[in-house]
Amino acid sequence: MRVLMVAPGTRGDVVPMAGLGHRLQGVGYEVAIAANPAYAPLVVESGCEFTPLPGNLAELIKHPAPGAKASAGNVVSFWKKLGEYMDNAATGTLAAAEAGADVILANSVAPYAYDVAEALGIPAIGAHLQPTEPSAAYPPVLMNSARSLGPVGNRIIGERASAGPAPYDGPSARLRRELGLRKESRAAGERRRRKAHATVLYGISPSVLPRPDDWHPGLVMAGYWWPAENPGWQPAADLVDFLADGPPPVFVGFGSSADIDPGFILDATRRAGTRAVVQGVEGYLGDDAIGVGSVPHEWLFPRMSVVVHHAGAGTTAAGLRAGVPTVAVPVYTDQPLWASKVASLGAGPEPVPYKKLTPERLGEAIREANSTPSYARRAKSVATALATEDGTAPVIEALRRRELGR
């Protein structure tokens, strides 16, 4: 059975899918992953086949420095470019599926994969990293806020947000027209699948977000999908030397979400009186800090005293898995939700919103995380729970049901 995974997002969207694909191949599935060309090495190293989706979403969505505001013109331009990106991704998804697929696993920003699957007469299954289903249990992730509106408000606003305009509406409509499918909006298609209790697999740990009571039976809280390990990877000698030359440092990295000047970060870590590993630059940044490029979180994070990041789904999972406290600096979409979950689990202090980020506030949060023993205890407790979960098993079960035609 050939599985096509469609992941048009950033690195944080591709890494879990590559890890899941690696494990599926280990039990006999053939897996191809459609993603941006920048992630081809990541996919190939996982043992999966790579197929390209044009563009680079990471470059498109980078946020300005903390405190800076985007102009109205920039916002209009961003939405236009995002729509063009999704249109190209939809075309790439069709080409990838036509090259061969028995089933498609589509992430939350690839609803056009359902249109492709319908045209080709193959099943499609959602494979999401964010809780996209409207629910009383959480506010919609598109609100860019973790502030609950109450059970009724969360549900109503979640349904309205789901039905609202999105950058992939146009691409879905175009594909359906060109493929000879009946006219149906993206929102209407989602309502139809929801009414039919269509399967959506969520790569989310129930230890972090318990399965909501109002989810329909087709929604599966599978558990995290961990990155595939690269047995040939070795850390750089200067990083190994730096880690051995003092107490555990703090990791600071913001992935594809933001581009923060290293001087800003070093100001914060020095205010907190801690050594630092800063992602996004490379080489020594003084006696107390070193910059790194791409380093596997599963190797690096357990060697840290605290991890500071944007609270993306995958990075949050990696920090909790490592059993060290987290300082979350959420930027947009689902990140405020994960940041609030870290705090509610007691695995770190209250989040520092990106828009309000200053070296002083970040330094104080790092100092609090490092000096509060309960954060470390709770982080280790969550890590213990995560170690008992197997996020791959529910995916295999769903695929086997498709093989048997159920």
mmCIF file of C-alpha atoms in Angstrom:
data_model
loop_
_atom_site.group_PDB
_atom_site.id
_atom_site.type_symbol
_atom_site.label_atom_id
_atom_site.label_comp_id
_atom_site.label_asym_id
_atom_site.label_seq_id
_atom_site.Cartn_x
_atom_site.Cartn_y
_atom_site.Cartn_z
ATOM 1 C CA MET A 1 0.000 0.000 0.000
ATOM 2 C CA ARG A 2 1.488 3.307 -1.121
ATOM 3 C CA VAL A 3 0.829 6.204 1.257
ATOM 4 C CA LEU A 4 1.199 9.801 0.089
ATOM 5 C CA MET A 5 1.642 12.338 2.888
ATOM 6 C CA VAL A 6 0.870 15.936 1.924
ATOM 7 C CA ALA A 7 2.733 18.436 4.124
ATOM 8 C CA PRO A 8 2.851 21.919 2.538
ATOM 9 C CA GLY A 9 3.791 23.604 5.833
ATOM 10 C CA THR A 10 7.116 24.484 7.416
ATOM 11 C CA ARG A 11 9.793 22.222 8.881
ATOM 12 C CA GLY A 12 7.714 21.725 12.023
ATOM 13 C CA ASP A 13 4.953 20.225 9.870
ATOM 14 C CA VAL A 14 7.276 17.979 7.859
ATOM 15 C CA VAL A 15 9.419 16.495 10.657
ATOM 16 C CA PRO A 16 6.560 14.596 12.401
ATOM 17 C CA MET A 17 5.292 13.276 9.060
ATOM 18 C CA ALA A 18 8.766 12.069 8.126
ATOM 19 C CA GLY A 19 9.030 10.319 11.489
ATOM 20 C CA LEU A 20 5.618 8.718 11.007
ATOM 21 C CA GLY A 21 6.535 7.730 7.443
ATOM 22 C CA HIS A 22 9.728 6.095 8.650
ATOM 23 C CA ARG A 23 7.776 3.944 11.087
ATOM 24 C CA LEU A 24 5.125 3.045 8.517
ATOM 25 C CA GLN A 25 7.813 1.864 6.140
ATOM 26 C CA GLY A 26 9.134 -0.318 8.940
ATOM 27 C CA VAL A 27 5.868 -2.278 8.904
ATOM 28 C CA GLY A 28 5.641 -2.625 5.142
ATOM 29 C CA TYR A 29 4.046 0.534 3.753
ATOM 30 C CA GLU A 30 5.579 2.482 0.885
ATOM 31 C CA VAL A 31 5.615 6.176 1.799
ATOM 32 C CA ALA A 32 6.089 9.337 -0.248
ATOM 33 C CA ILE A 33 6.010 12.821 1.286
ATOM 34 C CA ALA A 34 5.049 15.946 -0.669
ATOM 35 C CA ALA A 35 6.730 19.004 0.850
ATOM 36 C CA ASN A 36 8.771 22.090 -0.010
ATOM 37 C CA PRO A 37 12.162 21.405 -1.693
ATOM 38 C CA ALA A 38 13.993 22.760 1.369
ATOM 39 C CA TYR A 39 12.918 19.638 3.270
ATOM 40 C CA ALA A 40 13.974 17.071 0.668
ATOM 41 C CA PRO A 41 17.071 15.978 2.679
ATOM 42 C CA LEU A 42 14.954 15.558 5.814
ATOM 43 C CA VAL A 43 12.459 13.335 3.964
ATOM 44 C CA VAL A 44 15.118 11.268 2.198
ATOM 45 C CA GLU A 45 17.049 10.727 5.460
ATOM 46 C CA SER A 46 13.862 9.298 6.975
ATOM 47 C CA GLY A 47 13.819 6.663 4.226
ATOM 48 C CA CYS A 48 10.730 8.069 2.504
ATOM 49 C CA GLU A 49 10.389 9.156 -1.114
ATOM 50 C CA PHE A 50 10.364 12.927 -1.628
ATOM 51 C CA THR A 51 8.031 14.682 -4.049
ATOM 52 C CA PRO A 52 8.151 18.494 -4.357
ATOM 53 C CA LEU A 53 5.542 21.110 -3.547
ATOM 54 C CA PRO A 54 6.813 24.403 -5.039
ATOM 55 C CA GLY A 55 7.819 27.331 -2.852
ATOM 56 C CA ASN A 56 9.151 27.957 0.639
ATOM 57 C CA LEU A 57 6.464 28.687 3.205
ATOM 58 C CA ALA A 58 9.044 29.376 5.926
ATOM 59 C CA GLU A 59 10.289 32.459 4.084
ATOM 60 C CA LEU A 60 6.753 33.677 3.517
ATOM 61 C CA ILE A 61 5.540 33.560 7.133
ATOM 62 C CA LYS A 62 8.488 34.993 9.080
ATOM 63 C CA HIS A 63 7.324 37.651 11.529
ATOM 64 C CA PRO A 64 9.011 41.031 12.089
ATOM 65 C CA ALA A 65 11.072 41.742 15.194
ATOM 66 C CA PRO A 66 9.205 41.858 18.533
ATOM 67 C CA GLY A 67 7.204 45.048 18.854
ATOM 68 C CA ALA A 68 7.308 45.875 15.128
ATOM 69 C CA LYS A 69 3.999 46.033 13.278
ATOM 70 C CA ALA A 70 3.340 44.951 9.711
ATOM 71 C CA SER A 71 1.851 47.648 7.471
ATOM 72 C CA ALA A 72 -1.568 47.232 5.872
ATOM 73 C CA GLY A 73 0.136 46.894 2.494
ATOM 74 C CA ASN A 74 2.325 44.115 3.804
ATOM 75 C CA VAL A 75 -0.705 42.245 5.154
ATOM 76 C CA VAL A 76 -2.500 42.427 1.784
ATOM 77 C CA SER A 77 0.645 41.310 -0.013
ATOM 78 C CA PHE A 78 1.108 38.441 2.441
ATOM 79 C CA TRP A 79 -2.391 37.064 1.870
ATOM 80 C CA LYS A 80 -1.977 37.315 -1.883
ATOM 81 C CA LYS A 81 1.331 35.458 -1.766
ATOM 82 C CA LEU A 82 -0.087 32.853 0.622
ATOM 83 C CA GLY A 83 -2.965 32.204 -1.783
ATOM 84 C CA GLU A 84 -0.491 31.795 -4.657
ATOM 85 C CA TYR A 85 1.621 29.445 -2.556
ATOM 86 C CA MET A 86 -1.386 27.257 -1.736
ATOM 87 C CA ASP A 87 -2.445 27.214 -5.378
ATOM 88 C CA ASN A 88 0.986 25.892 -6.383
ATOM 89 C CA ALA A 89 0.855 23.367 -3.518
ATOM 90 C CA ALA A 90 -2.519 22.126 -4.761
ATOM 91 C CA THR A 91 -1.081 21.588 -8.242
ATOM 92 C CA GLY A 92 1.919 19.791 -6.718
ATOM 93 C CA THR A 93 -0.404 17.584 -4.656
ATOM 94 C CA LEU A 94 -2.278 16.496 -7.774
ATOM 95 C CA ALA A 95 0.980 15.644 -9.556
ATOM 96 C CA ALA A 96 2.243 13.676 -6.542
ATOM 97 C CA ALA A 97 -0.984 11.682 -6.305
ATOM 98 C CA GLU A 98 -1.067 10.986 -10.039
ATOM 99 C CA ALA A 99 2.454 9.546 -9.717
ATOM 100 C CA GLY A 100 0.972 6.850 -7.504
ATOM 101 C CA ALA A 101 -0.971 6.696 -4.247
ATOM 102 C CA ASP A 102 -3.381 4.234 -2.655
ATOM 103 C CA VAL A 103 -4.273 6.593 0.188
ATOM 104 C CA ILE A 104 -3.482 10.221 1.057
ATOM 105 C CA LEU A 105 -2.668 11.519 4.531
ATOM 106 C CA ALA A 106 -3.270 15.277 4.452
ATOM 107 C CA ASN A 107 -2.316 17.824 7.076
ATOM 108 C CA SER A 108 -4.585 20.641 8.167
ATOM 109 C CA VAL A 109 -3.436 23.177 5.538
ATOM 110 C CA ALA A 110 -3.947 20.782 2.612
ATOM 111 C CA PRO A 111 -7.743 20.386 2.305
ATOM 112 C CA TYR A 112 -7.354 20.300 -1.492
ATOM 113 C CA ALA A 113 -5.890 16.813 -1.003
ATOM 114 C CA TYR A 114 -9.467 15.612 -0.435
ATOM 115 C CA ASP A 115 -10.462 16.999 -3.835
ATOM 116 C CA VAL A 116 -7.528 15.216 -5.476
ATOM 117 C CA ALA A 117 -8.399 11.961 -3.704
ATOM 118 C CA GLU A 118 -12.043 12.228 -4.777
ATOM 119 C CA ALA A 119 -11.057 12.736 -8.411
ATOM 120 C CA LEU A 120 -8.661 9.774 -8.373
ATOM 121 C CA GLY A 121 -11.042 7.509 -6.490
ATOM 122 C CA ILE A 122 -8.757 6.906 -3.521
ATOM 123 C CA PRO A 123 -9.331 7.537 0.206
ATOM 124 C CA ALA A 124 -7.958 10.559 2.057
ATOM 125 C CA ILE A 125 -7.396 10.710 5.809
ATOM 126 C CA GLY A 126 -6.641 13.838 7.813
ATOM 127 C CA ALA A 127 -3.317 13.833 9.649
ATOM 128 C CA HIS A 128 -3.255 17.007 11.727
ATOM 129 C CA LEU A 129 -0.820 18.448 14.263
ATOM 130 C CA GLN A 130 -3.279 21.062 15.520
ATOM 131 C CA PRO A 131 -6.795 20.603 17.000
ATOM 132 C CA THR A 132 -8.679 22.013 14.020
ATOM 133 C CA GLU A 133 -12.083 20.561 14.976
ATOM 134 C CA PRO A 134 -14.509 23.102 16.517
ATOM 135 C CA SER A 135 -14.910 22.195 20.174
ATOM 136 C CA ALA A 136 -16.093 23.527 23.502
ATOM 137 C CA ALA A 137 -12.745 22.442 24.982
ATOM 138 C CA TYR A 138 -10.523 25.097 23.354
ATOM 139 C CA PRO A 139 -10.745 28.322 21.331
ATOM 140 C CA PRO A 140 -10.128 28.046 17.559
ATOM 141 C CA VAL A 141 -6.415 28.077 16.785
ATOM 142 C CA LEU A 142 -6.944 30.686 14.048
ATOM 143 C CA MET A 143 -7.737 33.257 16.755
ATOM 144 C CA ASN A 144 -4.019 33.472 17.634
ATOM 145 C CA SER A 145 -5.037 33.324 21.272
ATOM 146 C CA ALA A 146 -5.434 30.701 23.988
ATOM 147 C CA ARG A 147 -8.060 32.746 25.836
ATOM 148 C CA SER A 148 -11.114 30.551 26.316
ATOM 149 C CA LEU A 149 -14.480 32.000 25.298
ATOM 150 C CA GLY A 150 -16.281 29.481 27.488
ATOM 151 C CA PRO A 151 -17.651 26.143 26.249
ATOM 152 C CA VAL A 152 -20.453 27.656 24.164
ATOM 153 C CA GLY A 153 -18.321 30.506 22.825
ATOM 154 C CA ASN A 154 -15.437 28.223 21.908
ATOM 155 C CA ARG A 155 -17.776 25.952 19.946
ATOM 156 C CA ILE A 156 -19.678 28.710 18.134
ATOM 157 C CA ILE A 157 -16.622 30.762 17.202
ATOM 158 C CA GLY A 158 -14.781 27.576 16.207
ATOM 159 C CA GLU A 159 -17.577 26.664 13.787
ATOM 160 C CA ARG A 160 -17.648 30.182 12.341
ATOM 161 C CA ALA A 161 -13.869 30.249 11.930
ATOM 162 C CA SER A 162 -13.966 26.873 10.198
ATOM 163 C CA ALA A 163 -16.575 28.153 7.751
ATOM 164 C CA GLY A 164 -14.768 31.440 7.093
ATOM 165 C CA PRO A 165 -12.507 32.296 4.137
ATOM 166 C CA ALA A 166 -9.101 30.616 3.916
ATOM 167 C CA PRO A 167 -6.135 30.835 1.500
ATOM 168 C CA TYR A 168 -6.798 27.332 0.164
ATOM 169 C CA ASP A 169 -10.433 28.009 -0.819
ATOM 170 C CA GLY A 170 -9.477 29.214 -4.301
ATOM 171 C CA PRO A 171 -7.107 26.295 -5.008
ATOM 172 C CA SER A 172 -9.743 23.765 -3.894
ATOM 173 C CA ALA A 173 -12.387 25.359 -6.129
ATOM 174 C CA ARG A 174 -10.010 25.441 -9.105
ATOM 175 C CA LEU A 175 -9.035 21.797 -8.706
ATOM 176 C CA ARG A 176 -12.633 20.661 -8.455
ATOM 177 C CA ARG A 177 -13.526 22.587 -11.598
ATOM 178 C CA GLU A 178 -10.538 21.316 -13.595
ATOM 179 C CA LEU A 179 -11.013 17.721 -12.412
ATOM 180 C CA GLY A 180 -14.698 17.646 -13.353
ATOM 181 C CA LEU A 181 -15.984 17.330 -9.786
ATOM 182 C CA ARG A 182 -19.300 18.792 -8.665
ATOM 183 C CA LYS A 183 -19.128 22.293 -7.258
ATOM 184 C CA GLU A 184 -18.522 22.282 -3.490
ATOM 185 C CA SER A 185 -16.761 24.827 -1.322
ATOM 186 C CA ARG A 186 -13.927 23.826 0.956
ATOM 187 C CA ALA A 187 -16.045 24.661 4.019
ATOM 188 C CA ALA A 188 -18.987 22.611 2.691
ATOM 189 C CA GLY A 189 -16.682 19.658 2.073
ATOM 190 C CA GLU A 190 -15.423 19.835 5.633
ATOM 191 C CA ARG A 191 -18.990 19.951 6.975
ATOM 192 C CA ARG A 192 -19.902 16.924 4.863
ATOM 193 C CA ARG A 193 -16.925 14.920 6.145
ATOM 194 C CA ARG A 194 -17.672 15.971 9.720
ATOM 195 C CA LYS A 195 -21.289 14.813 9.384
ATOM 196 C CA ALA A 196 -20.035 11.471 8.011
ATOM 197 C CA HIS A 197 -17.613 11.102 10.947
ATOM 198 C CA ALA A 198 -14.668 10.923 8.551
ATOM 199 C CA THR A 199 -11.388 9.838 10.113
ATOM 200 C CA VAL A 200 -8.922 12.528 11.141
ATOM 201 C CA LEU A 201 -5.773 11.429 12.957
ATOM 202 C CA TYR A 202 -4.274 13.966 15.361
ATOM 203 C CA GLY A 203 -0.557 13.730 16.114
ATOM 204 C CA ILE A 204 -1.188 15.153 19.584
ATOM 205 C CA SER A 205 -0.620 13.534 22.953
ATOM 206 C CA PRO A 206 -3.730 13.045 25.102
ATOM 207 C CA SER A 207 -1.415 13.684 28.067
ATOM 208 C CA VAL A 208 -1.081 17.275 26.799
ATOM 209 C CA LEU A 209 -4.547 17.810 25.303
ATOM 210 C CA PRO A 210 -7.111 15.235 26.504
ATOM 211 C CA ARG A 211 -9.544 14.109 23.811
ATOM 212 C CA PRO A 212 -12.561 16.463 24.021
ATOM 213 C CA ASP A 213 -15.912 14.916 24.892
ATOM 214 C CA ASP A 214 -17.649 16.625 21.959
ATOM 215 C CA TRP A 215 -15.426 15.160 19.233
ATOM 216 C CA HIS A 216 -17.204 12.809 16.840
ATOM 217 C CA PRO A 217 -16.106 9.135 16.712
ATOM 218 C CA GLY A 218 -13.911 9.559 13.630
ATOM 219 C CA LEU A 219 -11.508 11.949 15.375
ATOM 220 C CA VAL A 220 -8.525 10.064 16.784
ATOM 221 C CA MET A 221 -6.072 11.507 19.315
ATOM 222 C CA ALA A 222 -3.209 9.301 18.160
ATOM 223 C CA GLY A 223 -0.289 10.694 20.159
ATOM 224 C CA TYR A 224 2.840 12.468 18.993
ATOM 225 C CA TRP A 225 4.671 11.398 15.852
ATOM 226 C CA TRP A 226 8.341 11.601 16.758
ATOM 227 C CA PRO A 227 11.111 12.480 14.276
ATOM 228 C CA ALA A 228 13.030 9.674 12.630
ATOM 229 C CA GLU A 229 16.479 9.251 14.131
ATOM 230 C CA ASN A 230 19.461 9.612 11.812
ATOM 231 C CA PRO A 231 22.025 7.047 13.036
ATOM 232 C CA GLY A 232 24.785 8.712 11.004
ATOM 233 C CA TRP A 233 24.357 12.157 12.610
ATOM 234 C CA GLN A 234 27.119 13.421 14.910
ATOM 235 C CA PRO A 235 27.169 16.708 16.869
ATOM 236 C CA ALA A 236 29.801 19.299 16.001
ATOM 237 C CA ALA A 237 32.920 19.135 18.152
ATOM 238 C CA ASP A 238 32.600 22.773 19.289
ATOM 239 C CA LEU A 239 29.050 22.110 20.542
ATOM 240 C CA VAL A 240 30.170 19.020 22.464
ATOM 241 C CA ASP A 241 33.040 21.004 23.981
ATOM 242 C CA PHE A 242 30.760 23.888 24.939
ATOM 243 C CA LEU A 243 28.263 21.598 26.669
ATOM 244 C CA ALA A 244 31.047 19.889 28.625
ATOM 245 C CA ASP A 245 32.596 23.177 29.712
ATOM 246 C CA GLY A 246 29.983 24.285 32.249
ATOM 247 C CA PRO A 247 26.495 23.797 33.670
ATOM 248 C CA PRO A 248 23.598 22.907 31.335
ATOM 249 C CA PRO A 249 22.716 25.939 29.197
ATOM 250 C CA VAL A 250 19.394 27.304 27.982
ATOM 251 C CA PHE A 251 18.276 26.588 24.429
ATOM 252 C CA VAL A 252 16.714 29.512 22.539
ATOM 253 C CA GLY A 253 15.233 29.036 19.070
ATOM 254 C CA PHE A 254 12.162 30.246 17.204
ATOM 255 C CA GLY A 255 12.088 27.931 14.182
ATOM 256 C CA SER A 256 10.319 29.311 11.124
ATOM 257 C CA SER A 257 8.161 31.681 13.151
ATOM 258 C CA ALA A 258 10.429 34.648 13.714
ATOM 259 C CA ASP A 259 13.862 36.064 13.056
ATOM 260 C CA ILE A 260 15.267 37.564 16.262
ATOM 261 C CA ASP A 261 18.683 39.213 16.443
ATOM 262 C CA PRO A 262 21.165 37.088 18.453
ATOM 263 C CA GLY A 263 22.116 40.176 20.455
ATOM 264 C CA PHE A 264 18.525 40.423 21.716
ATOM 265 C CA ILE A 265 18.657 36.794 22.859
ATOM 266 C CA LEU A 266 22.077 37.123 24.501
ATOM 267 C CA ASP A 267 20.901 40.200 26.386
ATOM 268 C CA ALA A 268 18.079 38.082 27.847
ATOM 269 C CA THR A 269 20.166 35.007 28.726
ATOM 270 C CA ARG A 270 22.891 37.142 30.339
ATOM 271 C CA ARG A 271 20.269 38.934 32.413
ATOM 272 C CA ALA A 272 19.167 35.470 33.550
ATOM 273 C CA GLY A 273 22.770 34.548 34.365
ATOM 274 C CA THR A 274 22.820 31.426 32.206
ATOM 275 C CA ARG A 275 24.801 29.969 29.357
ATOM 276 C CA ALA A 276 22.966 29.638 26.035
ATOM 277 C CA VAL A 277 22.658 27.594 22.855
ATOM 278 C CA VAL A 278 21.119 29.871 20.220
ATOM 279 C CA GLN A 279 19.580 28.390 17.090
ATOM 280 C CA GLY A 280 19.796 30.262 13.815
ATOM 281 C CA VAL A 281 23.430 31.396 13.915
ATOM 282 C CA GLU A 282 26.562 29.276 14.108
ATOM 283 C CA GLY A 283 29.786 29.467 16.095
ATOM 284 C CA TYR A 284 30.809 30.865 19.468
ATOM 285 C CA LEU A 285 28.922 33.978 20.589
ATOM 286 C CA GLY A 286 31.213 34.600 23.549
ATOM 287 C CA ASP A 287 32.366 32.463 26.437
ATOM 288 C CA ASP A 288 28.774 31.904 27.577
ATOM 289 C CA ALA A 289 26.971 31.132 24.317
ATOM 290 C CA ILE A 290 27.201 29.180 21.089
ATOM 291 C CA GLY A 291 25.125 29.307 17.939
ATOM 292 C CA VAL A 292 23.884 26.176 16.170
ATOM 293 C CA GLY A 293 22.086 25.290 12.970
ATOM 294 C CA SER A 294 19.848 22.253 12.688
ATOM 295 C CA VAL A 295 20.489 19.915 15.641
ATOM 296 C CA PRO A 296 18.078 17.060 16.477
ATOM 297 C CA HIS A 297 15.919 18.143 19.398
ATOM 298 C CA GLU A 298 15.880 14.626 20.796
ATOM 299 C CA TRP A 299 19.665 14.848 21.255
ATOM 300 C CA LEU A 300 19.976 18.497 22.283
ATOM 301 C CA PHE A 301 17.000 19.226 24.537
ATOM 302 C CA PRO A 302 17.740 16.674 27.293
ATOM 303 C CA ARG A 303 21.140 18.381 27.712
ATOM 304 C CA MET A 304 19.535 21.772 28.423
ATOM 305 C CA SER A 305 18.346 23.257 31.720
ATOM 306 C CA VAL A 306 15.472 25.120 29.991
ATOM 307 C CA VAL A 307 14.188 25.311 26.409
ATOM 308 C CA VAL A 308 12.901 28.631 25.053
ATOM 309 C CA HIS A 309 10.917 28.490 21.826
ATOM 310 C CA HIS A 310 7.881 29.646 19.839
ATOM 311 C CA ALA A 311 5.635 26.801 21.069
ATOM 312 C CA GLY A 312 5.129 25.219 17.675
ATOM 313 C CA ALA A 313 3.437 21.827 17.959
ATOM 314 C CA GLY A 314 6.558 19.755 17.249
ATOM 315 C CA THR A 315 8.981 21.848 19.283
ATOM 316 C CA THR A 316 6.610 21.878 22.261
ATOM 317 C CA ALA A 317 6.372 18.093 22.045
ATOM 318 C CA ALA A 318 10.165 17.767 21.873
ATOM 319 C CA GLY A 319 10.628 19.962 24.949
ATOM 320 C CA LEU A 320 8.093 17.980 26.962
ATOM 321 C CA ARG A 321 9.630 14.701 25.803
ATOM 322 C CA ALA A 322 13.031 15.891 27.046
ATOM 323 C CA GLY A 323 11.641 16.465 30.542
ATOM 324 C CA VAL A 324 13.061 19.981 30.959
ATOM 325 C CA PRO A 325 11.148 23.209 31.718
ATOM 326 C CA THR A 326 9.851 25.300 28.813
ATOM 327 C CA VAL A 327 9.643 29.063 28.352
ATOM 328 C CA ALA A 328 7.112 29.550 25.569
ATOM 329 C CA VAL A 329 7.084 32.648 23.342
ATOM 330 C CA PRO A 330 4.044 32.060 21.073
ATOM 331 C CA VAL A 331 3.839 33.978 17.809
ATOM 332 C CA TYR A 332 0.657 32.916 15.963
ATOM 333 C CA THR A 333 -2.074 30.316 15.158
ATOM 334 C CA ASP A 334 -1.815 27.220 17.392
ATOM 335 C CA GLN A 335 1.269 28.363 19.312
ATOM 336 C CA PRO A 336 -0.643 30.254 22.061
ATOM 337 C CA LEU A 337 -2.636 27.071 22.732
ATOM 338 C CA TRP A 338 0.481 24.900 23.190
ATOM 339 C CA ALA A 339 2.135 27.614 25.259
ATOM 340 C CA SER A 340 -0.868 27.702 27.585
ATOM 341 C CA LYS A 341 -0.823 23.895 27.840
ATOM 342 C CA VAL A 342 2.808 23.910 28.974
ATOM 343 C CA ALA A 343 1.943 26.378 31.732
ATOM 344 C CA SER A 344 -1.217 24.500 32.779
ATOM 345 C CA LEU A 345 0.803 21.271 33.014
ATOM 346 C CA GLY A 346 3.190 23.076 35.355
ATOM 347 C CA ALA A 347 6.137 22.404 33.014
ATOM 348 C CA GLY A 348 7.080 26.061 32.708
ATOM 349 C CA PRO A 349 6.112 29.630 33.626
ATOM 350 C CA GLU A 350 3.356 31.650 31.992
ATOM 351 C CA PRO A 351 4.047 32.311 28.293
ATOM 352 C CA VAL A 352 5.691 35.516 27.113
ATOM 353 C CA PRO A 353 3.679 36.706 24.061
ATOM 354 C CA TYR A 354 5.945 37.486 21.118
ATOM 355 C CA LYS A 355 4.414 40.925 20.609
ATOM 356 C CA LYS A 356 5.375 41.851 24.185
ATOM 357 C CA LEU A 357 8.807 40.240 24.141
ATOM 358 C CA THR A 358 11.727 42.240 25.554
ATOM 359 C CA PRO A 359 15.140 41.085 26.802
ATOM 360 C CA GLU A 360 14.004 41.969 30.320
ATOM 361 C CA ARG A 361 10.818 39.890 30.186
ATOM 362 C CA LEU A 362 12.544 36.962 28.513
ATOM 363 C CA GLY A 363 15.409 37.044 30.985
ATOM 364 C CA GLU A 364 13.025 37.035 33.933
ATOM 365 C CA ALA A 365 11.064 34.089 32.495
ATOM 366 C CA ILE A 366 14.278 32.118 31.988
ATOM 367 C CA ARG A 367 15.397 32.911 35.529
ATOM 368 C CA GLU A 368 12.031 31.763 36.895
ATOM 369 C CA ALA A 369 12.118 28.529 34.894
ATOM 370 C CA ASN A 370 15.640 27.751 36.059
ATOM 371 C CA SER A 371 15.012 28.511 39.730
ATOM 372 C CA THR A 372 11.611 26.870 40.284
ATOM 373 C CA PRO A 373 12.081 23.158 41.082
ATOM 374 C CA SER A 374 8.423 22.297 40.479
ATOM 375 C CA TYR A 375 8.769 23.080 36.767
ATOM 376 C CA ALA A 376 11.499 20.484 36.372
ATOM 377 C CA ARG A 377 9.513 17.924 38.378
ATOM 378 C CA ARG A 378 6.373 18.431 36.315
ATOM 379 C CA ALA A 379 8.325 18.362 33.047
ATOM 380 C CA LYS A 380 9.845 15.003 34.010
ATOM 381 C CA SER A 381 6.393 13.693 34.933
ATOM 382 C CA VAL A 382 4.990 14.651 31.523
ATOM 383 C CA ALA A 383 8.001 13.056 29.803
ATOM 384 C CA THR A 384 7.334 9.818 31.670
ATOM 385 C CA ALA A 385 3.722 9.796 30.443
ATOM 386 C CA LEU A 386 4.760 10.505 26.844
ATOM 387 C CA ALA A 387 7.203 7.596 26.922
ATOM 388 C CA THR A 388 4.281 5.170 27.348
ATOM 389 C CA GLU A 389 2.388 6.389 24.248
ATOM 390 C CA ASP A 390 2.607 5.026 20.691
ATOM 391 C CA GLY A 391 1.307 7.538 18.167
ATOM 392 C CA THR A 392 1.954 5.239 15.203
ATOM 393 C CA ALA A 393 -0.408 2.402 16.207
ATOM 394 C CA PRO A 394 -3.685 4.331 15.584
ATOM 395 C CA VAL A 395 -2.387 5.384 12.150
ATOM 396 C CA ILE A 396 -1.637 1.781 11.193
ATOM 397 C CA GLU A 397 -5.090 0.767 12.400
ATOM 398 C CA ALA A 398 -6.728 3.456 10.232
ATOM 399 C CA LEU A 399 -4.707 2.415 7.182
ATOM 400 C CA ARG A 400 -5.593 -1.241 7.649
ATOM 401 C CA ARG A 401 -9.268 -0.354 7.817
ATOM 402 C CA ARG A 402 -8.856 1.376 4.461
ATOM 403 C CA GLU A 403 -7.106 -1.717 3.040
ATOM 404 C CA LEU A 404 -10.032 -3.872 4.176
ATOM 405 C CA GLY A 405 -12.515 -1.398 2.733
ATOM 406 C CA ARG A 406 -14.114 -0.452 6.034
#
